[in-house]
mmCIF file of C-alpha atoms in Angstrom:
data_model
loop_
_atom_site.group_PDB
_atom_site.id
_atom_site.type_symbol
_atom_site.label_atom_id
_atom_site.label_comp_id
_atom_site.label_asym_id
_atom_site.label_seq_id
_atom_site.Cartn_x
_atom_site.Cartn_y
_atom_site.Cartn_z
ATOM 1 C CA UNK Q 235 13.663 -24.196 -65.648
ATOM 2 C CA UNK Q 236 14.820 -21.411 -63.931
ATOM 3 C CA UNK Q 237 15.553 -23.519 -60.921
ATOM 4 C CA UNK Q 238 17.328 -25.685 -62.512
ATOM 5 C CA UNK Q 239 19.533 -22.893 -64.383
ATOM 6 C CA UNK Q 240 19.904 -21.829 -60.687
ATOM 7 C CA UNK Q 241 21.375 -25.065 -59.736
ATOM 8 C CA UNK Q 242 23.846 -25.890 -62.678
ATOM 9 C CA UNK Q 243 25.270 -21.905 -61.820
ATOM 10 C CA UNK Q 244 26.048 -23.424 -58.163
ATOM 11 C CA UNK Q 245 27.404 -26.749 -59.869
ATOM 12 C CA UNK Q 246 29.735 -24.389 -61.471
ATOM 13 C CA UNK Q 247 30.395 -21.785 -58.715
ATOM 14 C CA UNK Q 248 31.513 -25.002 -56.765
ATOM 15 C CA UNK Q 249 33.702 -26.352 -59.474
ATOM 16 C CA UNK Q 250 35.563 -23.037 -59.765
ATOM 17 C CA UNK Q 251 35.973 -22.995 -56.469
ATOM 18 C CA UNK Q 252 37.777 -26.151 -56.028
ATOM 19 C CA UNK Q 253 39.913 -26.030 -59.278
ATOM 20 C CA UNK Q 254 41.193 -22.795 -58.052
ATOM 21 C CA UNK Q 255 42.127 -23.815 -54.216
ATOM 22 C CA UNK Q 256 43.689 -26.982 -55.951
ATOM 23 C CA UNK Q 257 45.828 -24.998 -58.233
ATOM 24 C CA UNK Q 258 47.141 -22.950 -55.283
ATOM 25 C CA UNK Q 259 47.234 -24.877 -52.531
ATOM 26 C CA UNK Q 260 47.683 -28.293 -53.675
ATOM 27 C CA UNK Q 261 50.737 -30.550 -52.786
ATOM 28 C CA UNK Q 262 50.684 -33.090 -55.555
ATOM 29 C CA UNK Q 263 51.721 -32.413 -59.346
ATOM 30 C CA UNK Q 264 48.743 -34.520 -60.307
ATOM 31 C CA UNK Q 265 46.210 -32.561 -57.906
ATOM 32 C CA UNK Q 266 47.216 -29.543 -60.071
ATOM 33 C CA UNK Q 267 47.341 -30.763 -63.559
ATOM 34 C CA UNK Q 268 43.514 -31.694 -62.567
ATOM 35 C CA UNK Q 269 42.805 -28.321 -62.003
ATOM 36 C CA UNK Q 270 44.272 -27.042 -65.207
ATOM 37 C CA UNK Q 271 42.097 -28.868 -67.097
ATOM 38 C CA UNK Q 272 39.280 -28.003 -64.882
ATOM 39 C CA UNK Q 273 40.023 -24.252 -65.282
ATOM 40 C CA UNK Q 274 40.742 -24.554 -68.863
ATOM 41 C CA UNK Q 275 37.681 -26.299 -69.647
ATOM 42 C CA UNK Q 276 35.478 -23.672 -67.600
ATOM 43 C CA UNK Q 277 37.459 -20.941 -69.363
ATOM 44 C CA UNK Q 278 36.372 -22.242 -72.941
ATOM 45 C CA UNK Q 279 33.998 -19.941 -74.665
ATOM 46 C CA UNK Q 280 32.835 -17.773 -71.524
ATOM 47 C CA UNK Q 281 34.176 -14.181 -71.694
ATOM 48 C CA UNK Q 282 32.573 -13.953 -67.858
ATOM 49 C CA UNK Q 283 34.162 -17.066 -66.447
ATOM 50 C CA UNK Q 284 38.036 -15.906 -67.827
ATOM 51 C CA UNK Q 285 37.559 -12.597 -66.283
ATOM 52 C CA UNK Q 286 36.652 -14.119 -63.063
ATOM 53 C CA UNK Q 287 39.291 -16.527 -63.207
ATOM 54 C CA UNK Q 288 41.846 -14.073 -63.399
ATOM 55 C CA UNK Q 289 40.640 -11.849 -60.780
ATOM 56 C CA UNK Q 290 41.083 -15.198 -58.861
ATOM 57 C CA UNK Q 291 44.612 -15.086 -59.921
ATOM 58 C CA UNK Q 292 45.335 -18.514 -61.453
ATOM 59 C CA UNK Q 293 47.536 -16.818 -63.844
ATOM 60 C CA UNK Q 294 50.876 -16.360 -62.363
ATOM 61 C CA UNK Q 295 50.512 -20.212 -60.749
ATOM 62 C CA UNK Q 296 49.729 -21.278 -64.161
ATOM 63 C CA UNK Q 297 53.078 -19.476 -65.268
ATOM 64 C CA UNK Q 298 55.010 -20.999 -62.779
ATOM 65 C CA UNK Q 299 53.892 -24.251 -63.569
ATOM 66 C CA UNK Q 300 55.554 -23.637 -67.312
ATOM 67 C CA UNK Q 301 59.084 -23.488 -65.653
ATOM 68 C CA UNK Q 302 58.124 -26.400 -63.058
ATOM 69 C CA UNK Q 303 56.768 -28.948 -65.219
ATOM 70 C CA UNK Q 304 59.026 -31.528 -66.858
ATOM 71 C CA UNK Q 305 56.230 -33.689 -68.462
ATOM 72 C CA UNK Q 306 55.877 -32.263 -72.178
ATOM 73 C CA UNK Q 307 52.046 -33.352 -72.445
ATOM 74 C CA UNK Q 308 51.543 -31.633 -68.600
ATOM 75 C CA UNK Q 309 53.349 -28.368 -70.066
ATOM 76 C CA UNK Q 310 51.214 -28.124 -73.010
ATOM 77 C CA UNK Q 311 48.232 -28.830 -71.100
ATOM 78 C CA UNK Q 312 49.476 -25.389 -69.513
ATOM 79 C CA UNK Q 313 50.031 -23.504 -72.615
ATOM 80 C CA UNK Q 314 46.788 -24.365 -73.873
ATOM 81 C CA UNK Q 315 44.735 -22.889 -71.072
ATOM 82 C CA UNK Q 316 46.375 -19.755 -70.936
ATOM 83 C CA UNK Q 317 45.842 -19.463 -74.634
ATOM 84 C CA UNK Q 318 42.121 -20.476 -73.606
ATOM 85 C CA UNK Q 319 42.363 -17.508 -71.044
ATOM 86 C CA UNK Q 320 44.393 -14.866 -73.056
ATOM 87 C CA UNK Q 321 41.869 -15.481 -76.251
ATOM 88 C CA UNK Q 322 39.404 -12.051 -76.593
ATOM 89 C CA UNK Q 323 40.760 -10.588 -72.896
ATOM 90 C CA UNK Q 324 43.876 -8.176 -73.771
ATOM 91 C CA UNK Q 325 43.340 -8.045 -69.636
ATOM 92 C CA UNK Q 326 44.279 -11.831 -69.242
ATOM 93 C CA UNK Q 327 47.377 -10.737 -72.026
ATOM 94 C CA UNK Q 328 48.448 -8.329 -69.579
ATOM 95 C CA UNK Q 329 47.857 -10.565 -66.583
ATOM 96 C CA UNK Q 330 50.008 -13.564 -68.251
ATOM 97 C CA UNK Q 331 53.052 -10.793 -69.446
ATOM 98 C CA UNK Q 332 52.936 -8.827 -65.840
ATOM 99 C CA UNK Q 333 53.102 -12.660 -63.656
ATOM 100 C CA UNK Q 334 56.396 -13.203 -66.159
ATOM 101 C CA UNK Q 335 56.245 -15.295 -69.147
ATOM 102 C CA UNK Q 336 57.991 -13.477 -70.967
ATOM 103 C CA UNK Q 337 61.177 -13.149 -68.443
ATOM 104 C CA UNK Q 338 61.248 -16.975 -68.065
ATOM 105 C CA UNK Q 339 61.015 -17.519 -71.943
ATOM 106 C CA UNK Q 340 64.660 -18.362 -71.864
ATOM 107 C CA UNK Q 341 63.864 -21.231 -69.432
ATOM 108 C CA UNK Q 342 61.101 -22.405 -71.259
ATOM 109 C CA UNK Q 343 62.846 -22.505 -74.855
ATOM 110 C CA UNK Q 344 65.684 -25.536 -75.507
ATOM 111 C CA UNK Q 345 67.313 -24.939 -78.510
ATOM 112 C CA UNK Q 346 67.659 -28.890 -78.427
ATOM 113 C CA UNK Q 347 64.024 -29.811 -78.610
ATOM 114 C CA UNK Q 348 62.375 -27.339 -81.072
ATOM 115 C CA UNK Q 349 59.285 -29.179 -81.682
ATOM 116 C CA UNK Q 350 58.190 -29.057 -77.848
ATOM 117 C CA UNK Q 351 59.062 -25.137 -78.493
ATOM 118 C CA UNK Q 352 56.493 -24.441 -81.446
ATOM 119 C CA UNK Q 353 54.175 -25.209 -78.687
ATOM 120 C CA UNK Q 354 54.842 -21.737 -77.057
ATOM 121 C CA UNK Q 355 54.088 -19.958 -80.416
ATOM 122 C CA UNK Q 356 50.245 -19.233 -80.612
ATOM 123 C CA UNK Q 357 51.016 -18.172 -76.790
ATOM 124 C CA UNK Q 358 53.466 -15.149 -77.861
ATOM 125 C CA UNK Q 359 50.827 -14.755 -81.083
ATOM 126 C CA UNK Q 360 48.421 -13.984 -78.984
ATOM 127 C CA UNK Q 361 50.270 -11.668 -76.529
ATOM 128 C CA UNK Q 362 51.292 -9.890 -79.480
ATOM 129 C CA UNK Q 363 48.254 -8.227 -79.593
ATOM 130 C CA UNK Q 364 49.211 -6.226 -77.113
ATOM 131 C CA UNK Q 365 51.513 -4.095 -79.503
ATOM 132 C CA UNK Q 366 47.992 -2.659 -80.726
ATOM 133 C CA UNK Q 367 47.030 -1.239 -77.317
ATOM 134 C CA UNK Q 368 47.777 1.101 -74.797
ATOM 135 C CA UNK Q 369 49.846 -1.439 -73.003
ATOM 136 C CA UNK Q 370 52.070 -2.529 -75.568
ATOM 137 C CA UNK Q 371 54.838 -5.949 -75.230
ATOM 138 C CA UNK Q 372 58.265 -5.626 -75.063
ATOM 139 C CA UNK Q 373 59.686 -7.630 -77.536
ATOM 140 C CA UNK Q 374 63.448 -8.233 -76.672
ATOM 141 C CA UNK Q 375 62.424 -10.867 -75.190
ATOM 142 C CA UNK Q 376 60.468 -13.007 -77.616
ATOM 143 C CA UNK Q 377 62.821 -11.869 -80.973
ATOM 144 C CA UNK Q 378 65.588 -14.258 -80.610
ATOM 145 C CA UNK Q 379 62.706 -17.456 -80.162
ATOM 146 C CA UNK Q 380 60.743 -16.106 -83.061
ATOM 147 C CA UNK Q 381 63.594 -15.659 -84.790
ATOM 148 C CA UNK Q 382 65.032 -19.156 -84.309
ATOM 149 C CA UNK Q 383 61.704 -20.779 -84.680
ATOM 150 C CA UNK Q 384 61.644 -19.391 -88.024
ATOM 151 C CA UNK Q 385 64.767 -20.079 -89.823
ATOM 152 C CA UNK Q 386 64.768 -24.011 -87.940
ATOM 153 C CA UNK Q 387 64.698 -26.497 -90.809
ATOM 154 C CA UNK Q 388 62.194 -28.582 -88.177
ATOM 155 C CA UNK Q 389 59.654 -25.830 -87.910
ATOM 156 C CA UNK Q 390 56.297 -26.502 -89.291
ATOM 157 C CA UNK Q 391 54.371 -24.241 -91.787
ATOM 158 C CA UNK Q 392 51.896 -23.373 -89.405
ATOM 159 C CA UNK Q 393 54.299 -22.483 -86.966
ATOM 160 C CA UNK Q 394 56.433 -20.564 -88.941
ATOM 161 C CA UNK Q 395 53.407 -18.431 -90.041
ATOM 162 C CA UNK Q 396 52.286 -17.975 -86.840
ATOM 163 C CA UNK Q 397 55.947 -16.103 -86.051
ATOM 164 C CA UNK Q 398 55.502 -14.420 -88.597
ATOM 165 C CA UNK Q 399 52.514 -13.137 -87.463
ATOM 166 C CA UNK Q 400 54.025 -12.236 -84.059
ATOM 167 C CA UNK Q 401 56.560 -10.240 -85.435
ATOM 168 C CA UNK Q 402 54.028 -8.516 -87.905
ATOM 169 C CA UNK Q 403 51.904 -7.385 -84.882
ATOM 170 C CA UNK Q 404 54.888 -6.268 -83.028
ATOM 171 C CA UNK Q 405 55.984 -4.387 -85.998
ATOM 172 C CA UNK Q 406 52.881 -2.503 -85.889
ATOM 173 C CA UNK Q 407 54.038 -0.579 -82.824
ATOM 174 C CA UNK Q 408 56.834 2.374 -84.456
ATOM 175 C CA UNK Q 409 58.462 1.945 -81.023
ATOM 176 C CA UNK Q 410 59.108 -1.598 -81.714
ATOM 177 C CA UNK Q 411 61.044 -1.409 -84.873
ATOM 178 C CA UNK Q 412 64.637 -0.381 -83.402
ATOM 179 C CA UNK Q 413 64.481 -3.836 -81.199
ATOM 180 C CA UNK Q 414 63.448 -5.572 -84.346
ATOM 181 C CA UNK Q 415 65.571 -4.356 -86.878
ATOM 182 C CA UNK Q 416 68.530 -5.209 -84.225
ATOM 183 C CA UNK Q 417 67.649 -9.125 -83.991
ATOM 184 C CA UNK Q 418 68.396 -9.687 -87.482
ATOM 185 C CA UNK Q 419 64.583 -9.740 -88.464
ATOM 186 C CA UNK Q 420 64.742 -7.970 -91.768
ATOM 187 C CA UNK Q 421 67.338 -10.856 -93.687
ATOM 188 C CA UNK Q 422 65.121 -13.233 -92.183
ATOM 189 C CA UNK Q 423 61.828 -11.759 -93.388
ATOM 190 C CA UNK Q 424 63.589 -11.191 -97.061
ATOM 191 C CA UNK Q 425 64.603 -14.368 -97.135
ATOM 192 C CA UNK Q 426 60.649 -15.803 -96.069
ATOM 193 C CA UNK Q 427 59.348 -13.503 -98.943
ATOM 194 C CA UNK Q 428 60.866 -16.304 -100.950
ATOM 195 C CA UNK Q 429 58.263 -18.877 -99.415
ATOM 196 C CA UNK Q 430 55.237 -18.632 -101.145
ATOM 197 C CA UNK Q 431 53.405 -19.785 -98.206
ATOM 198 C CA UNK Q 432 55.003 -16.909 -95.868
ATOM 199 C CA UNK Q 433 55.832 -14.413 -98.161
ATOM 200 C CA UNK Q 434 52.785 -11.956 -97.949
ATOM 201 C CA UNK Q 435 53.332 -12.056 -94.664
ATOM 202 C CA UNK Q 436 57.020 -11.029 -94.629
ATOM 203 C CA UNK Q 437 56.455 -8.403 -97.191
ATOM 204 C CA UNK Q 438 53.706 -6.346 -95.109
ATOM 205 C CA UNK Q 439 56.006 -6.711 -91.993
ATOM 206 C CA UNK Q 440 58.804 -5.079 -94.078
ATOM 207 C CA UNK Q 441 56.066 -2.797 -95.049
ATOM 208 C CA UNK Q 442 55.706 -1.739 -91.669
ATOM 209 C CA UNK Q 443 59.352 -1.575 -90.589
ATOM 210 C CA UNK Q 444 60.136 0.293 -93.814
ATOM 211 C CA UNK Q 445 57.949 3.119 -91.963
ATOM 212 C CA UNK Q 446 60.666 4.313 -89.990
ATOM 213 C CA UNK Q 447 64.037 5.209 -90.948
ATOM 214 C CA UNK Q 448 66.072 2.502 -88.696
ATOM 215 C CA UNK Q 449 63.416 -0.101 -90.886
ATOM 216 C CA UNK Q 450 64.380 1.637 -94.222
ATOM 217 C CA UNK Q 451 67.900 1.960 -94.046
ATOM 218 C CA UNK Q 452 68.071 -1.882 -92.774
ATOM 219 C CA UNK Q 453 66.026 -3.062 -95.720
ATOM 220 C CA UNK Q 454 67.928 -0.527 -98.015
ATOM 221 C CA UNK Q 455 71.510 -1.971 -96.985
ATOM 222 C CA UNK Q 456 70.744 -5.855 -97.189
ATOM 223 C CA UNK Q 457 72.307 -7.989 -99.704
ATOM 224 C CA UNK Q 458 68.856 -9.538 -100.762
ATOM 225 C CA UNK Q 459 67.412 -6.369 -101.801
ATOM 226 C CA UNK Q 460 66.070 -5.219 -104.349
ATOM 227 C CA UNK Q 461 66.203 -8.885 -105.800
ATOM 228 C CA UNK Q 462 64.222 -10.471 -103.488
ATOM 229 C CA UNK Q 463 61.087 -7.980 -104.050
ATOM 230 C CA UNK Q 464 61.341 -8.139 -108.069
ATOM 231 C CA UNK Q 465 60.908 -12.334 -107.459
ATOM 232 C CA UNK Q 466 57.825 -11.631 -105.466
ATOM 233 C CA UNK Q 467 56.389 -8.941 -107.487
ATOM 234 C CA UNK Q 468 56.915 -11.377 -110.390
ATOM 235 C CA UNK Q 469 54.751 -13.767 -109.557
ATOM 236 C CA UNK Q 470 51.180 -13.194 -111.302
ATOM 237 C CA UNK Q 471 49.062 -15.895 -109.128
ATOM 238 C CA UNK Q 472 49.858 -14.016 -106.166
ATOM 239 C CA UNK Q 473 48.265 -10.366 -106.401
ATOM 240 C CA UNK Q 474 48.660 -9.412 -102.880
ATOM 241 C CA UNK Q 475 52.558 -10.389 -102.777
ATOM 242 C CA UNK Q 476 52.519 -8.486 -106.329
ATOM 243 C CA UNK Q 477 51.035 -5.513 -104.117
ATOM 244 C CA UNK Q 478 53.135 -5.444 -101.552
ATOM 245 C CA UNK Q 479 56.652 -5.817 -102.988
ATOM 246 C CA UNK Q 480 55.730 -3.327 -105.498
ATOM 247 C CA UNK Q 481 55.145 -0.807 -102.426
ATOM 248 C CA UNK Q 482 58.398 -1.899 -101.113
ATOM 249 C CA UNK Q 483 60.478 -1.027 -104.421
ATOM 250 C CA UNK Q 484 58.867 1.988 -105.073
ATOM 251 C CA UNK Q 485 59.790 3.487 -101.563
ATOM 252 C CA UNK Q 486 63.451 2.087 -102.406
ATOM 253 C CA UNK Q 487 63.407 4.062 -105.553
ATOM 254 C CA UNK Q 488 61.880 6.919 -104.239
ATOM 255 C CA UNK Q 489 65.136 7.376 -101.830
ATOM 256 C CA UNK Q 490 67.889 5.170 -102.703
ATOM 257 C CA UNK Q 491 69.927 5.969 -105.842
ATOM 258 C CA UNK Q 492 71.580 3.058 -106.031
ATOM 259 C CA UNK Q 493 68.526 0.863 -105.360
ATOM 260 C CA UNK Q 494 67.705 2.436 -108.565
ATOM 261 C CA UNK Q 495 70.875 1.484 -110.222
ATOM 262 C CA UNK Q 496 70.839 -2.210 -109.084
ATOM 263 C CA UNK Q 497 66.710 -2.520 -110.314
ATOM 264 C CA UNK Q 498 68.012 -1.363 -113.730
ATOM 265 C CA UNK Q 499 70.789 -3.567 -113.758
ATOM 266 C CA UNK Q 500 68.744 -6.613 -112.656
ATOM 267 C CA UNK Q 501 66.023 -5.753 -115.466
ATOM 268 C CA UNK Q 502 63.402 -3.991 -113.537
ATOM 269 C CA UNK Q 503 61.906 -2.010 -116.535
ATOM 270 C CA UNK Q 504 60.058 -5.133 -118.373
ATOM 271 C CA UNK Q 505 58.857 -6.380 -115.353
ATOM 272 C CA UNK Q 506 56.973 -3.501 -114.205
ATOM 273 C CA UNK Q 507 55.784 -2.969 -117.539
ATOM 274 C CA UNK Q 508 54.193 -6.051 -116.964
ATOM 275 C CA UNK Q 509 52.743 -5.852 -113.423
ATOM 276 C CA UNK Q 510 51.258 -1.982 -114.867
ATOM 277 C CA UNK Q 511 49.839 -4.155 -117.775
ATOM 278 C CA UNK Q 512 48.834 -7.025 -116.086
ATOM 279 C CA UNK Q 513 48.666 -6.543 -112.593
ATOM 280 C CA UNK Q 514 45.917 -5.983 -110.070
ATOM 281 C CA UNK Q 515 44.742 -1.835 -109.641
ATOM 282 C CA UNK Q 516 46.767 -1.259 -106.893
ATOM 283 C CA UNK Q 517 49.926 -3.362 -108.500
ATOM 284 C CA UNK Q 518 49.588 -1.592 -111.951
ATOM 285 C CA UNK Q 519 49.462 2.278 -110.061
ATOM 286 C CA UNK Q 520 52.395 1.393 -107.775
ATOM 287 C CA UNK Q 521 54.556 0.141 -110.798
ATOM 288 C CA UNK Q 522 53.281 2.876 -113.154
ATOM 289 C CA UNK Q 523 55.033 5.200 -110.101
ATOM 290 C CA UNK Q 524 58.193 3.221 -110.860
ATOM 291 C CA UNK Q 525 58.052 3.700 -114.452
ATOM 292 C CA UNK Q 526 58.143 7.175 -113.888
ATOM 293 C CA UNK Q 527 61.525 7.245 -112.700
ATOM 294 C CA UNK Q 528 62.780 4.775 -115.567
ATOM 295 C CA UNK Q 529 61.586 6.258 -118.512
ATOM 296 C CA UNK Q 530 62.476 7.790 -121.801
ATOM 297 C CA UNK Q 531 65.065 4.560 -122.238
ATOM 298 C CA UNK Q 532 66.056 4.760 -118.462
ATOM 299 C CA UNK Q 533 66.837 8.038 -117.978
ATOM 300 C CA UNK Q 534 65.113 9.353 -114.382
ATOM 301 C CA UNK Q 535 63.141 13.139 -115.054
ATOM 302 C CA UNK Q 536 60.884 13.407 -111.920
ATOM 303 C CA UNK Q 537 58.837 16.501 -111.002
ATOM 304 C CA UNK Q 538 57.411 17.759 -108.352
ATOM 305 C CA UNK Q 539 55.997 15.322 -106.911
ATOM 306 C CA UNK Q 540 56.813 11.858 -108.798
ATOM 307 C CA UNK Q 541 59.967 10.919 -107.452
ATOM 308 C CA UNK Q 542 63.942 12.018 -106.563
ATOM 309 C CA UNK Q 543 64.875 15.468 -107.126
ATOM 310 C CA UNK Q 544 68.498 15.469 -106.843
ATOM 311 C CA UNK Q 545 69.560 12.113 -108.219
ATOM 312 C CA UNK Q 546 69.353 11.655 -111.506
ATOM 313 C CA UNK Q 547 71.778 9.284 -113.678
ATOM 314 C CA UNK Q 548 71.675 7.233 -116.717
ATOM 315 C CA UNK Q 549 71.749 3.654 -117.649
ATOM 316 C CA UNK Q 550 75.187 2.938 -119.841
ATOM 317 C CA UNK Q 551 74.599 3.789 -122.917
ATOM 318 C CA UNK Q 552 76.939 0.673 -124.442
ATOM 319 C CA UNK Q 553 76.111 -2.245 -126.544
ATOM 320 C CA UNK Q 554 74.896 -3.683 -123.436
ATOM 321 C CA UNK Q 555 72.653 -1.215 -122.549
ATOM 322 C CA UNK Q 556 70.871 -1.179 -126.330
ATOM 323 C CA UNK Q 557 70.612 -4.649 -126.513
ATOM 324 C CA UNK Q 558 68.392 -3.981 -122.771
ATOM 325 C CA UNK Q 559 66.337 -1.475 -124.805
ATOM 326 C CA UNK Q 560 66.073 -3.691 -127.619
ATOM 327 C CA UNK Q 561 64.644 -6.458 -125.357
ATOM 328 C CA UNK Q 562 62.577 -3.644 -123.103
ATOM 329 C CA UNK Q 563 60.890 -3.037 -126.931
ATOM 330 C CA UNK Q 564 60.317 -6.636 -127.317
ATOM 331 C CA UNK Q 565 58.258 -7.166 -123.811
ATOM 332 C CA UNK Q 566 56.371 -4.278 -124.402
ATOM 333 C CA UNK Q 567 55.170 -5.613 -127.521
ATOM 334 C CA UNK Q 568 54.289 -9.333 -126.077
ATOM 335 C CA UNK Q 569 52.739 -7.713 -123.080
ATOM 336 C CA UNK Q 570 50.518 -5.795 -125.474
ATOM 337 C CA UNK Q 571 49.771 -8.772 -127.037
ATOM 338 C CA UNK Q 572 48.957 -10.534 -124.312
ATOM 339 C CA UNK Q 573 46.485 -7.622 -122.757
ATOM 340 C CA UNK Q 574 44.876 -7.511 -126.069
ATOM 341 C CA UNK Q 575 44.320 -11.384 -126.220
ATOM 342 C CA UNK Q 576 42.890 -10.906 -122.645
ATOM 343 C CA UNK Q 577 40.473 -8.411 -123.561
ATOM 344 C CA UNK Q 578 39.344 -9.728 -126.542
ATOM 345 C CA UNK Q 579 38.287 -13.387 -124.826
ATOM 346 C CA UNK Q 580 36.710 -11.127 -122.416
ATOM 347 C CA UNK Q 581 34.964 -9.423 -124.995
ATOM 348 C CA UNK Q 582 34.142 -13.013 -126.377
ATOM 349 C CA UNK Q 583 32.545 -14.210 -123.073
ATOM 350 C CA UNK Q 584 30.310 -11.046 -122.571
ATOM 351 C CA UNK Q 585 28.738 -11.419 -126.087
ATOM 352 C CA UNK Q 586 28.374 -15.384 -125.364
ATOM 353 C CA UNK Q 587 26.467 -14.798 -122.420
ATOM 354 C CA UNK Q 588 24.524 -11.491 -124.101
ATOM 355 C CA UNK Q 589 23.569 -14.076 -126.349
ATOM 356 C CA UNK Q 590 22.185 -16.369 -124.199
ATOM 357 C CA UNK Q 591 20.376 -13.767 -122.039
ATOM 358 C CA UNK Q 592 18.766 -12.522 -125.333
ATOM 359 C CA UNK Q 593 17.124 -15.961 -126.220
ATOM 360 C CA UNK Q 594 16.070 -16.006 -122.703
ATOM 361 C CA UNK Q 595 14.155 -12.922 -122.757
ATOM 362 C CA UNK Q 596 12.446 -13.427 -126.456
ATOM 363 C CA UNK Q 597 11.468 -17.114 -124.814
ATOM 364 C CA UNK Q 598 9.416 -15.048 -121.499
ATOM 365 C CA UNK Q 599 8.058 -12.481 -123.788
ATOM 366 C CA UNK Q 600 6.420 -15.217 -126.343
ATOM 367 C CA UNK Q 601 5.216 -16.937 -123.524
ATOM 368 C CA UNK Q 602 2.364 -15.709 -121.637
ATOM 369 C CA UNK Q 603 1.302 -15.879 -117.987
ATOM 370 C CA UNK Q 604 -1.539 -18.149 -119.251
ATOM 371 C CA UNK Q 605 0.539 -20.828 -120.586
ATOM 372 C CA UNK Q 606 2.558 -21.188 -117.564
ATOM 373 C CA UNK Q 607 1.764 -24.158 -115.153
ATOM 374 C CA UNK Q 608 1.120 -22.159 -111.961
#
């Protein structure tokens, strides 16, 4: 056995070998498509193999070879073994940004043939992870191809999410946000929030941008906003979106006076009387913060500690605004409803099954361990 271990580690050993001196030294297209799949099948699923690999330096060939090759099925045959390569080795990530990817991006992407340029996508997703290390991505590059990836009719759902999660990992870097906000990310992301599919990822980026000032003031200022966030924290089957965009208005309230004006205007008071009702623990104390600064009929009195000091003002008091309060009164009262309907079939279930456990229990205590088969 041991032998024969021996021997298949040589088999290998050789194969490596000649893939390599083929990818570097062949003269033929063909001779060094061979040796991509070569290397990317001996990079699958061995951390040890990738590492060598790269200290071989098939990476910057193999980045070259983006740029050179015009066959699309040749290309992607490229893109898929430095995924292969970059996958668990933030080394190989480094490798595959430092031999220029990322500077012949441009080259690579043609705005006329979008589905050959989803391709690149789990590529930059898995760069991206760089933004969480010591060597973090630059990402002026790779924002205008996520960006256009994204709002392209074409793009698939899988690829669009996987953008999205690009530009949530770069996002996670505070030095990235200035370069993101600038692309025009933060319209795109409110408008993705609308997607039901994307929009918990789109909210937690604009989480992460809204933890700088350039990200707040962007969000603050677009025309989508606060509108966008009360659709998303409206929707009940979706907890985490219902989590997030609750976050997201609360911060605008917490600074933005005439955030608050527009989420009174647009009704915000019976809808987070519904999410503190209804919603999920970490929904229901966000909007109960919210409340705060609407109550007593819409009239903002914060303390210490629960909201603006200096801006106070008042919703109109005109026919308009009592026929609001009227209909506030009339949610509250349907939402209690509701709760109280909740609880009480929850109520009904426990005592259904405390029934059933009951008869159970009386059935093994009347029988005893001599009646029993075994």
């Amino acid at each position: 056995m041991p032998a024969a271990a021996g021997e298949d580690g040589m088999v290998e050993v050789a194969a490596m070998q000649k893939a390599v001196k083929q990818l570097h030294f062949g003269e033929r297209e063909e001779i060094k498509v061979a040796a991509v799949a070569e290397i990317k099948k001996l990079a699958a699923d061995d951390p040890g193999r990738k590492r060598l690999l790269a200290a071989l330096g098939v990476i910057p060939p193999l980045v070259s070879m983006l740029v050179e090759l015009q066959d699309y099925h040749r290309r992607q045959l490229v893109v898929e073994t430095l995924i292969v390569l970059a996958h668990g080795s933030f080394k190989n990530k480094a490798f595959i940004v430092e031999a220029g990817l990322l500077v012949k991006l441009e080259q690579l992407t043609n705005t006329e043939d979008l589905p050959r340029n989803q391709r690149l996508a789990p590529l930059l997703l898995s760069i991206s992870f760089l933004a969480k290390t010591q060597s973090p991505v630059n990402p002026i590059r790779m924002l205008p191809f996520l960006i256009e990836i994204s709002i392209a009719t074409e793009t698939t759902d899988e690829t669009r999410l996987t953008c999205l999660a690009t530009l949530y990992n770069l996002s996670t870097k505070l030095d990235n946000i200035r370069a993101i906000v600038s692309s025009g990310a933060v319209h795109i992301l409110l408008k993705l929030t609308q997607n039901r599919k994307a929009s918990e990822g789109a909210l937690a980026t604009l989480g992460n941008l809204m933890l700088s000032e350039t990200g707040k003031r962007a969000v603050e200022e677009d025309s989508m906003v606060p509108e966008a966030l009360m659709e998303s924290m409206a929707w009940e089957d979706e907890p985490k979106c219902q989590e997030l965009a609750a976050y997201l208005l609360m911060v605008l309230a917490h600074r933005s006076r005439s955030q608050r004006q527009k989420m009174a205007e647009l009704g915000i008071v019976p809808l987070v009387l519904e999410v503190a009702l209804l919603g999920s623990p970490i929904a229901q104390k966000r909007a109960l913060k919210i409340l705060q600064w609407f109550k007593d009929e819409g009239r903002s009195r914060t303390g210490g500690h629960s909201g603006p000091q200096a801006d106070q003002f008042s919703l109109p008091s005109s026919s308009a605004g009592k026929q609001q309060t009227r209909e506030c009164r009339r949610a509250v009262k349907k939402m209690v409803k509701q709760s109280l309907d909740r609880n009480m079939q929850v109520i009904t279930r426990r005592a259904h099954a405390s029934e059933d456990f009951s008869c159970f229990k009386s059935l093994a205590a009347s029988s005893s361990s001599k009646s029993l088969p075994y």
